[in-house]
PDB file of C-alpha atoms in Angstrom:
ATOM      1  CA  UNK O 243      55.937-105.626 167.769  1.00 95.00           C
ATOM      2  CA  UNK O 244      52.573-104.073 166.971  1.00 97.00           C
ATOM      3  CA  UNK O 245      50.041-105.988 164.869  1.00 98.00           C
ATOM      4  CA  UNK O 246      46.394-105.300 164.037  1.00 98.00           C
ATOM      5  CA  UNK O 247      43.390-107.609 163.665  1.00 98.00           C
ATOM      6  CA  UNK O 248      39.631-107.499 163.184  1.00 97.00           C
ATOM      7  CA  UNK O 249      37.592-108.570 166.193  1.00 97.00           C
ATOM      8  CA  UNK O 250      33.841-109.055 166.535  1.00 97.00           C
ATOM      9  CA  UNK O 251      31.805-109.972 169.596  1.00 95.00           C
ATOM     10  CA  UNK O 252      31.961-113.616 168.467  1.00 95.00           C
ATOM     11  CA  UNK O 253      35.752-113.788 167.946  1.00 97.00           C
ATOM     12  CA  UNK O 254      38.650-112.709 165.762  1.00 98.00           C
ATOM     13  CA  UNK O 255      38.502-112.914 161.968  1.00 97.00           C
ATOM     14  CA  UNK O 256      40.661-115.336 160.008  1.00 97.00           C
ATOM     15  CA  UNK O 257      40.533-114.217 156.401  1.00 94.00           C
ATOM     16  CA  UNK O 258      40.296-116.748 153.563  1.00 93.00           C
ATOM     17  CA  UNK O 259      41.897-116.337 150.144  1.00 90.00           C
ATOM     18  CA  UNK O 260      38.440-116.159 148.527  1.00 91.00           C
ATOM     19  CA  UNK O 261      37.523-113.082 150.595  1.00 82.00           C
ATOM     20  CA  UNK O 262      35.483-114.997 153.163  1.00 90.00           C
ATOM     21  CA  UNK O 263      36.306-115.351 156.830  1.00 94.00           C
ATOM     22  CA  UNK O 264      35.985-117.610 159.842  1.00 96.00           C
ATOM     23  CA  UNK O 265      35.591-116.519 163.460  1.00 97.00           C
ATOM     24  CA  UNK O 266      38.456-117.919 165.546  1.00 98.00           C
ATOM     25  CA  UNK O 267      40.425-117.441 168.749  1.00 98.00           C
ATOM     26  CA  UNK O 268      43.318-115.009 168.941  1.00 97.00           C
ATOM     27  CA  UNK O 269      45.860-117.757 168.200  1.00 97.00           C
ATOM     28  CA  UNK O 270      44.370-118.313 164.692  1.00 98.00           C
ATOM     29  CA  UNK O 271      43.455-114.718 163.781  1.00 98.00           C
ATOM     30  CA  UNK O 272      44.699-112.968 160.657  1.00 97.00           C
ATOM     31  CA  UNK O 273      47.051-110.216 161.817  1.00 97.00           C
ATOM     32  CA  UNK O 274      48.580-107.353 159.863  1.00 97.00           C
ATOM     33  CA  UNK O 275      51.410-104.850 160.331  1.00 97.00           C
ATOM     34  CA  UNK O 276      50.681-101.132 160.299  1.00 96.00           C
ATOM     35  CA  UNK O 277      50.993-100.937 156.515  1.00 97.00           C
ATOM     36  CA  UNK O 278      47.988-103.303 156.288  1.00 93.00           C
ATOM     37  CA  UNK O 279      45.614-100.934 158.094  1.00 96.00           C
ATOM     38  CA  UNK O 280      44.061 -99.650 154.854  1.00 96.00           C
ATOM     39  CA  UNK O 281      43.049-103.218 153.982  1.00 92.00           C
ATOM     40  CA  UNK O 282      41.652-103.776 157.488  1.00 94.00           C
ATOM     41  CA  UNK O 283      39.617-100.573 157.352  1.00 96.00           C
ATOM     42  CA  UNK O 284      38.178-101.538 153.960  1.00 94.00           C
ATOM     43  CA  UNK O 285      37.298-105.033 155.207  1.00 93.00           C
ATOM     44  CA  UNK O 286      35.719-103.598 158.368  1.00 95.00           C
ATOM     45  CA  UNK O 287      33.582-101.244 156.274  1.00 95.00           C
ATOM     46  CA  UNK O 288      32.453-104.134 154.028  1.00 92.00           C
ATOM     47  CA  UNK O 289      31.573-106.501 156.888  1.00 91.00           C
ATOM     48  CA  UNK O 290      30.390-104.009 159.492  1.00 83.00           C
ATOM     49  CA  UNK O 291      26.704-104.843 159.037  1.00 88.00           C
ATOM     50  CA  UNK O 292      27.262-108.618 159.202  1.00 89.00           C
ATOM     51  CA  UNK O 293      29.092-108.830 162.540  1.00 92.00           C
ATOM     52  CA  UNK O 294      28.293-107.498 165.999  1.00 92.00           C
ATOM     53  CA  UNK O 295      30.810-105.039 167.469  1.00 95.00           C
ATOM     54  CA  UNK O 296      33.274-105.388 164.582  1.00 96.00           C
ATOM     55  CA  UNK O 297      36.372-103.338 165.294  1.00 97.00           C
ATOM     56  CA  UNK O 298      40.100-103.129 164.616  1.00 98.00           C
ATOM     57  CA  UNK O 299      42.237-104.092 167.598  1.00 98.00           C
ATOM     58  CA  UNK O 300      45.901-103.355 168.218  1.00 98.00           C
ATOM     59  CA  UNK O 301      47.934-106.313 169.460  1.00 97.00           C
ATOM     60  CA  UNK O 302      51.271-105.747 171.197  1.00 97.00           C
ATOM     61  CA  UNK O 303      53.555-108.752 170.936  1.00 94.00           C
ATOM     62  CA  UNK O 304      56.503-109.048 173.314  1.00 94.00           C
ATOM     63  CA  UNK O 305      59.123-111.759 173.015  1.00 92.00           C
ATOM     64  CA  UNK O 306      61.040-112.837 176.111  1.00 93.00           C
ATOM     65  CA  UNK O 307      63.063-115.921 176.916  1.00 94.00           C
ATOM     66  CA  UNK O 308      61.163-118.568 178.859  1.00 90.00           C
ATOM     67  CA  UNK O 309      63.098-120.411 181.526  1.00 86.00           C
ATOM     68  CA  UNK O 310      61.421-123.565 182.776  1.00 76.00           C
TER      69      UNK O 310
END
């Protein structure tokens, strides 16, 4: 599964319903499928001046059975 997120030098973005955001670790980041890329690009363009090294990252999620 491929998902996309916004990442700055300080961490990943977790988007709030009011349009704000919090910088978090990868386990709390807001992630989007490919059809959400337009929204991510728009958000990146809006916040680009506020955050250092803001970029869209591609996350590849692989599910496998864990045998302990």
